[in-house]
mmCIF file of C-alpha atoms in Angstrom:
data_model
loop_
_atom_site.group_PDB
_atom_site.id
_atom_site.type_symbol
_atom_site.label_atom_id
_atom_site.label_comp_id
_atom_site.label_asym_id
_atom_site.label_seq_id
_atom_site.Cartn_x
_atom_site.Cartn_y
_atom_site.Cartn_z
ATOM 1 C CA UNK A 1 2.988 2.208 -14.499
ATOM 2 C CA UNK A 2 0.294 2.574 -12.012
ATOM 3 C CA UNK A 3 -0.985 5.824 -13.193
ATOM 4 C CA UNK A 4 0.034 7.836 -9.915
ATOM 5 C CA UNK A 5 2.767 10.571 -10.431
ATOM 6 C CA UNK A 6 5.099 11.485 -7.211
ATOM 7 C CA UNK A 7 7.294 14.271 -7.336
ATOM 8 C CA UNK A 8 10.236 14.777 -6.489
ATOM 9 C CA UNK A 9 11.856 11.374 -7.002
ATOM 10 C CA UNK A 10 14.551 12.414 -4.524
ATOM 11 C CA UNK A 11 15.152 15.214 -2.658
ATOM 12 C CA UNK A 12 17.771 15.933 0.033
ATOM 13 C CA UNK A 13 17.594 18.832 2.597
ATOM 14 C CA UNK A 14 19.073 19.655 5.930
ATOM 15 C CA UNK A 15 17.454 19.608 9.389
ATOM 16 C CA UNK A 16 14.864 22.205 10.357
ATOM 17 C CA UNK A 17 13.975 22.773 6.838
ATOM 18 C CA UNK A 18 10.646 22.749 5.619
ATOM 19 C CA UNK A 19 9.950 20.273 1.934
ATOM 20 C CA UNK A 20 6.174 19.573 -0.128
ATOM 21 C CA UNK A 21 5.747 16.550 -2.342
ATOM 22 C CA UNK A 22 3.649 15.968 -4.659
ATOM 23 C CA UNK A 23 0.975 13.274 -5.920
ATOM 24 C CA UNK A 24 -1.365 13.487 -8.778
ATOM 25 C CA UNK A 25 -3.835 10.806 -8.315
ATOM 26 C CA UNK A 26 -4.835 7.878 -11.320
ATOM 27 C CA UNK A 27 -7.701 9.909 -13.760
ATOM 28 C CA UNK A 28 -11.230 9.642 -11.851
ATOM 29 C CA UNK A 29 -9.604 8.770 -8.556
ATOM 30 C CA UNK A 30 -11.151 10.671 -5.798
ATOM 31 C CA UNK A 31 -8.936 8.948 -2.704
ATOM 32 C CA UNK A 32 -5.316 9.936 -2.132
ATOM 33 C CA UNK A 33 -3.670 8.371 0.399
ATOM 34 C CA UNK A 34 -0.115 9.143 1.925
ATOM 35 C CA UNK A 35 2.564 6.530 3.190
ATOM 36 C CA UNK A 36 5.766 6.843 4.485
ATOM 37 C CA UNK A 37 8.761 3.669 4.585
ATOM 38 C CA UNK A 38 11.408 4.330 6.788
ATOM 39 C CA UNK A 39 14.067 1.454 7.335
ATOM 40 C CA UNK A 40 12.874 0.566 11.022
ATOM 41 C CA UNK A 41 9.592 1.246 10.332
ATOM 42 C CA UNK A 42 7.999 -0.324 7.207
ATOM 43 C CA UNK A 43 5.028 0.814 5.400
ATOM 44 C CA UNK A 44 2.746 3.450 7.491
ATOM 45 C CA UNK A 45 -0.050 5.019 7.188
ATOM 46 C CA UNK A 46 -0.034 8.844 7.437
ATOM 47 C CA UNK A 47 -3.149 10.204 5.860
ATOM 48 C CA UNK A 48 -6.056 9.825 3.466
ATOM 49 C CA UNK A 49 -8.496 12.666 1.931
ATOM 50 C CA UNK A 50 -11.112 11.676 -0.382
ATOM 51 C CA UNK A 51 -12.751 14.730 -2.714
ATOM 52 C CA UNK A 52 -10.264 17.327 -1.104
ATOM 53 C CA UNK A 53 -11.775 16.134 2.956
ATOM 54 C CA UNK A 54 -9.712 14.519 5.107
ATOM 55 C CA UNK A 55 -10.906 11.261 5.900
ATOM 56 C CA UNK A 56 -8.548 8.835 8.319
ATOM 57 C CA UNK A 57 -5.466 9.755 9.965
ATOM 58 C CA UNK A 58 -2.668 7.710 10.612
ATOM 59 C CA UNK A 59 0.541 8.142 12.319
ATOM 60 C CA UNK A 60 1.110 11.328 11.139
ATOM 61 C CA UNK A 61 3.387 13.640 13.293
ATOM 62 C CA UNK A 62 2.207 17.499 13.827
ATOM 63 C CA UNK A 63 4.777 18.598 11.827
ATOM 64 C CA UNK A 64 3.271 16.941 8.658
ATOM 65 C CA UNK A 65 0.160 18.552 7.357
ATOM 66 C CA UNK A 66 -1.501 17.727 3.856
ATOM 67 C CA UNK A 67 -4.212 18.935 1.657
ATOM 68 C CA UNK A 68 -5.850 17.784 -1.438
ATOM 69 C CA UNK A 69 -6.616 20.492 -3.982
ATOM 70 C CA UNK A 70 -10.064 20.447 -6.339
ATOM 71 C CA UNK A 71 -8.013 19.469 -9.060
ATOM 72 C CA UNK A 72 -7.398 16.187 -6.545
ATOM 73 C CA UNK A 73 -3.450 16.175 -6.538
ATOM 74 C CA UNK A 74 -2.454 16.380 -3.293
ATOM 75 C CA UNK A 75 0.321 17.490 -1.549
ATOM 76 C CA UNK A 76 2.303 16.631 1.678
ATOM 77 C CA UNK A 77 4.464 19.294 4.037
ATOM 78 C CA UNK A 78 6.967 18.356 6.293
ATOM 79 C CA UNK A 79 8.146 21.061 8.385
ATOM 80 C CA UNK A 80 11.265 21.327 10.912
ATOM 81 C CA UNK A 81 12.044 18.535 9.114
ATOM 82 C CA UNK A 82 14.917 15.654 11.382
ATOM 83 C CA UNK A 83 16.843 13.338 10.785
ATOM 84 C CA UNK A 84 14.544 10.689 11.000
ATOM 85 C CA UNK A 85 12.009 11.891 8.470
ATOM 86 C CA UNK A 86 14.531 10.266 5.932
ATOM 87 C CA UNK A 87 12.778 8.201 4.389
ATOM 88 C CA UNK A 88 10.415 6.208 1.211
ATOM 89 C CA UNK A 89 7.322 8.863 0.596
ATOM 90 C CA UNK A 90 4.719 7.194 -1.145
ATOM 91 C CA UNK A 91 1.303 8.364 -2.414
ATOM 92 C CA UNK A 92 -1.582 6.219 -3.158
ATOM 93 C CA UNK A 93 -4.802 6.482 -4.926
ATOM 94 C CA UNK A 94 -7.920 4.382 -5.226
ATOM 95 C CA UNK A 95 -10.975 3.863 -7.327
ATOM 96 C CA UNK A 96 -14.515 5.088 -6.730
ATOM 97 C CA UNK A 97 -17.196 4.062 -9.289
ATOM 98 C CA UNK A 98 -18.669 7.061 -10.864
ATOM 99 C CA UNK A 99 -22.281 5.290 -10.220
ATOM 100 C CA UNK A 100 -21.958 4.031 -7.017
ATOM 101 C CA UNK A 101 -23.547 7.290 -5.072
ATOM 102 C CA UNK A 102 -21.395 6.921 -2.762
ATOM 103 C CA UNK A 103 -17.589 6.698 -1.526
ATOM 104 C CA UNK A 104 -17.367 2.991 -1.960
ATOM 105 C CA UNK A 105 -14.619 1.295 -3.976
ATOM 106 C CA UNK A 106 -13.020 -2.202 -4.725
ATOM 107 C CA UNK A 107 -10.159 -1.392 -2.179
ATOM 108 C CA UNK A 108 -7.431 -1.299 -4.554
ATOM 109 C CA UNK A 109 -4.699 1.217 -3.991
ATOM 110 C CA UNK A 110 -2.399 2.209 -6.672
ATOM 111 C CA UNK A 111 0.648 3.374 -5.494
ATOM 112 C CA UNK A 112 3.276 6.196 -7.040
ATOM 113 C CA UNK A 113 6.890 4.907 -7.094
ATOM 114 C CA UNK A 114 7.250 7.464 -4.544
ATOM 115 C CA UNK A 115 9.598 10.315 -3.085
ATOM 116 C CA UNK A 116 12.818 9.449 -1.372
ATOM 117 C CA UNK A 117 13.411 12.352 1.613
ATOM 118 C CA UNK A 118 17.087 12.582 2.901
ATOM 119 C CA UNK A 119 17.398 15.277 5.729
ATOM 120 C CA UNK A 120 20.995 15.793 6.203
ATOM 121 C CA UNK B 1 -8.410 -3.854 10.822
ATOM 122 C CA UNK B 2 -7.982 -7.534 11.330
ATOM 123 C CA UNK B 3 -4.664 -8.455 12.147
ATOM 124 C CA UNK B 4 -2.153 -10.970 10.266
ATOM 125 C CA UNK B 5 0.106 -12.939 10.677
ATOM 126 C CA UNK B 6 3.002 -14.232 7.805
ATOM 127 C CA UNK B 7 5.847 -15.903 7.885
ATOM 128 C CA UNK B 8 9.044 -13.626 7.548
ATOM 129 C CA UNK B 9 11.048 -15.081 4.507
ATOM 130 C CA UNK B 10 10.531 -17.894 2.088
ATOM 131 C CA UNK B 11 12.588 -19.584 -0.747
ATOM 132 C CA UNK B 12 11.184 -20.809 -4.376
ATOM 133 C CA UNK B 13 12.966 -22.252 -6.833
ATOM 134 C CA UNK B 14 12.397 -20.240 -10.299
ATOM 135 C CA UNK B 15 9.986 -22.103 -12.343
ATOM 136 C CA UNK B 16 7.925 -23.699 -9.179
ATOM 137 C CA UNK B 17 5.131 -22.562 -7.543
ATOM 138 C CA UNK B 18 5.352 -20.136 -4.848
ATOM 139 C CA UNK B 19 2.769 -21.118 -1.976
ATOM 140 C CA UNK B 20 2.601 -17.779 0.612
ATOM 141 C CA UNK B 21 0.607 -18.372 3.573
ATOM 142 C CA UNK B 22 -1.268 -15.893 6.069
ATOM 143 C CA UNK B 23 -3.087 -16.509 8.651
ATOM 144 C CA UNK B 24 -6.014 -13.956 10.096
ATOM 145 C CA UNK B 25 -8.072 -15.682 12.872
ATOM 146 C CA UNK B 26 -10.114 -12.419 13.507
ATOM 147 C CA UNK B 27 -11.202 -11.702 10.525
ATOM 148 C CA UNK B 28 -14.862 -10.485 10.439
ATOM 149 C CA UNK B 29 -17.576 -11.128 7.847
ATOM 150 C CA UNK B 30 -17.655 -8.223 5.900
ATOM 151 C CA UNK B 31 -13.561 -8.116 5.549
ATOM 152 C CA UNK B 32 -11.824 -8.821 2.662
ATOM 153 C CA UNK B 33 -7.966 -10.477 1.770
ATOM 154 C CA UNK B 34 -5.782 -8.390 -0.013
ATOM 155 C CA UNK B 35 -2.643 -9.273 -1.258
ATOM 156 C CA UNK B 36 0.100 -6.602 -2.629
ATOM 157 C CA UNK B 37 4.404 -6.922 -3.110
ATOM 158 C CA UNK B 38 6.582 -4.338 -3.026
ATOM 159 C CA UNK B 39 9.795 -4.648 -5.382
ATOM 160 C CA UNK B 40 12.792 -3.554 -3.836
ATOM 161 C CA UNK B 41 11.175 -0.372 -2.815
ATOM 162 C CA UNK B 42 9.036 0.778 -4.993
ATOM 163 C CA UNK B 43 5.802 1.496 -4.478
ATOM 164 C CA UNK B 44 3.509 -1.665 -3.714
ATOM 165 C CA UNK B 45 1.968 -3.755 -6.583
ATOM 166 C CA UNK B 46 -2.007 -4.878 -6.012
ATOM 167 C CA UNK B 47 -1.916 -7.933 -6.438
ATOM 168 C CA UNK B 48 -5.328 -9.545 -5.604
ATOM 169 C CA UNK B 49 -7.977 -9.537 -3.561
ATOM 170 C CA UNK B 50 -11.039 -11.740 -2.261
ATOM 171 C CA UNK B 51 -13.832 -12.620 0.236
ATOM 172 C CA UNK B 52 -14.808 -15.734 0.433
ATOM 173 C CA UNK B 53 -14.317 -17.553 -2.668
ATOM 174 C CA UNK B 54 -11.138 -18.497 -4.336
ATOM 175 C CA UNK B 55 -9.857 -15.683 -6.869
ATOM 176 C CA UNK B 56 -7.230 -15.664 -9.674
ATOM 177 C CA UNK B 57 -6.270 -13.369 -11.764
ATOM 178 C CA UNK B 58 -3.257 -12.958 -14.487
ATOM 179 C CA UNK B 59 -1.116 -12.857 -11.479
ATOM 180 C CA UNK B 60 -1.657 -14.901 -8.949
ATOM 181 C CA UNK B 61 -4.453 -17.203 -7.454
ATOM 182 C CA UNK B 62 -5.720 -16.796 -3.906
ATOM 183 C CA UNK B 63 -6.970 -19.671 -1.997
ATOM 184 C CA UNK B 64 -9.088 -18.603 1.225
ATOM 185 C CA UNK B 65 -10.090 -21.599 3.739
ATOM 186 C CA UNK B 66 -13.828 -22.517 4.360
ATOM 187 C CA UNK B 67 -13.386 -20.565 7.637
ATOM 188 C CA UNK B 68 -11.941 -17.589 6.346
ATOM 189 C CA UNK B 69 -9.082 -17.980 9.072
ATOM 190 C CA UNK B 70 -6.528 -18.371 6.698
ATOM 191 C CA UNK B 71 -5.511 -17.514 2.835
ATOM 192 C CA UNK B 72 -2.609 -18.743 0.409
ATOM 193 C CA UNK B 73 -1.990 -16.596 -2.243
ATOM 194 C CA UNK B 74 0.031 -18.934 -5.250
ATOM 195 C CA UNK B 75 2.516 -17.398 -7.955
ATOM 196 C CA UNK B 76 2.178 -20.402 -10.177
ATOM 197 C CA UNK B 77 5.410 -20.081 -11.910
ATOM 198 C CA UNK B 78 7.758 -18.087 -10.153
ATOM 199 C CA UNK B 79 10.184 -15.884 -12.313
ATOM 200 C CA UNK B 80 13.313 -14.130 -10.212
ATOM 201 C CA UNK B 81 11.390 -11.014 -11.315
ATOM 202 C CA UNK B 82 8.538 -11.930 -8.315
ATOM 203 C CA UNK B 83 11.690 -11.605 -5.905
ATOM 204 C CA UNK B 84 9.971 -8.809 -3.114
ATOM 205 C CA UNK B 85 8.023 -8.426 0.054
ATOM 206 C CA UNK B 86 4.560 -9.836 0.146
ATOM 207 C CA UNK B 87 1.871 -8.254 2.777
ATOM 208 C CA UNK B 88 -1.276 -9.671 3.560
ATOM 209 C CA UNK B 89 -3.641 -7.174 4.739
ATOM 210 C CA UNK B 90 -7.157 -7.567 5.297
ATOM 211 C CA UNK B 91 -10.169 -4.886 4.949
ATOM 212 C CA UNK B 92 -12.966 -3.985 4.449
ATOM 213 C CA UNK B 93 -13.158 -2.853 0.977
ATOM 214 C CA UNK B 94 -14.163 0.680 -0.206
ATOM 215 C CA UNK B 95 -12.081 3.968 0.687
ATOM 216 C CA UNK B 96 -9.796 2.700 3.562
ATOM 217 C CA UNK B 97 -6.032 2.711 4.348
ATOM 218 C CA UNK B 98 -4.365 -0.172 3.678
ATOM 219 C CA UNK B 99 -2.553 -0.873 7.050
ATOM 220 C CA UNK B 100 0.933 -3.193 5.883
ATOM 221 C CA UNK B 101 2.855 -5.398 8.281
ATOM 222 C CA UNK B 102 5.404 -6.866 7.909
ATOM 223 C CA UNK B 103 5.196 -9.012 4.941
ATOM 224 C CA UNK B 104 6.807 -12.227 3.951
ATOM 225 C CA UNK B 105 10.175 -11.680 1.599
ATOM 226 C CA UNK B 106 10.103 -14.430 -0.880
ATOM 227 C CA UNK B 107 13.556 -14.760 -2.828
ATOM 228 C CA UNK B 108 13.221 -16.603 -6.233
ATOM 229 C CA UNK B 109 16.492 -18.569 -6.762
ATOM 230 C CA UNK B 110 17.467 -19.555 -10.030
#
């Protein structure tokens, strides 16, 4: 158990409709990061906030948007959604030592065992 | 990021040592090796991680070359339970995406 908590597990919705998931970060993690595995695809990068900013930006399509809330869960919105937004949803989080002054980490992420999207 | 570059599949024997390799000619001083599976999709595992010197840890040990050009990370044992997809990625550490290629699949055969 990694400590990061997706939900849904699975959800399934038809095209052009609009689904948030959910991702409550490991205790004391300020990073959340979002990934999404598609079949063709592998592993990519979407997005990343740190402290509720966003920080880097992947390959994340204009109909995606997220947010990270000052609780730090964080949540991801896919809108008009197609056919081939099916797909793995994973949420990440990562360390940032409490002393450090700064947002500076080991690099670890610690990944949910994510949200499975089928868009019928 | 500096990129890598793995071989697609490999086969171990349960019980023998798993040897991955990964090659990243372009890595830069400050960038680190990471080393994570994924499980038949769940989310990825953190395996280990290191700079310069060798590093092992419950699960693994990673060997990096004297160049940094190249890393091997080593399952010692290898249990059918290690069966998965092994990425390489290397970083600099802190706050940043992990950026995942393709991986190596190792399959554990009994």
């Amino acid at each position: 158990d990694s400590g990061v908590t997706q939900t849904p597990k699975h959800l399934i919705t038809a095209t052009g409709q609009r689904v948030t998931l959910r991702c409550s970060p490991r205790s004391g993690d300020l990073s959340v990061y979002w990934y999404q595995q598609s079949l063709d695809q592998g592993l990519q990068f979407l997005i990343q906030y740190y402290n509720g900013e966003e920080r880097a930006k992947g390959n994340i399509l204009e109909r995606f948007s997220a947010q990270q809330f000052p609780d730090l869960h964080s949540e991801l919105n896919l809108s008009s959604l197609e056919l081939g937004d099916s797909a793995l949803y994973f949420c990440a989080s990562s360390v940032v030592p409490a002393t450090s002054g700064r947002a500076f980490g080991t690099g670890e992420l610690f990944f949910g065992e994510g949200s499975r999207l089928t868009v019928l | 990021d500096a990129k890598t570059t793995q071989p697609p599949s490999m086969d171990c024997a349960e019980g023998r040592a798993a040897n991955l390799p990964c090659n990243h000619s372009t890595i830069s001083g400050n960038e680190y090796v990471y080393w994570y599976r994924q499980i038949h999709s769940q989310g990825p595992q953190y395996i280990i991680h290191g700079l310069k010197n060798n590093e092992t840890n419950e699960m693994a040990s990673l060997i990096i070359t004297e160049d940094r050009k190249s890393s091997t990370l080593i399952l010692p044992h290898a249990t059918l339970r290690d069966t998965a997809v092994y990425y390489c990625i290397v970083k600099y550490s802190g706050n940043t995406p992990l950026v995942f290629g393709k991986g190596t699949r190792l399959s554990v055969i009994a």
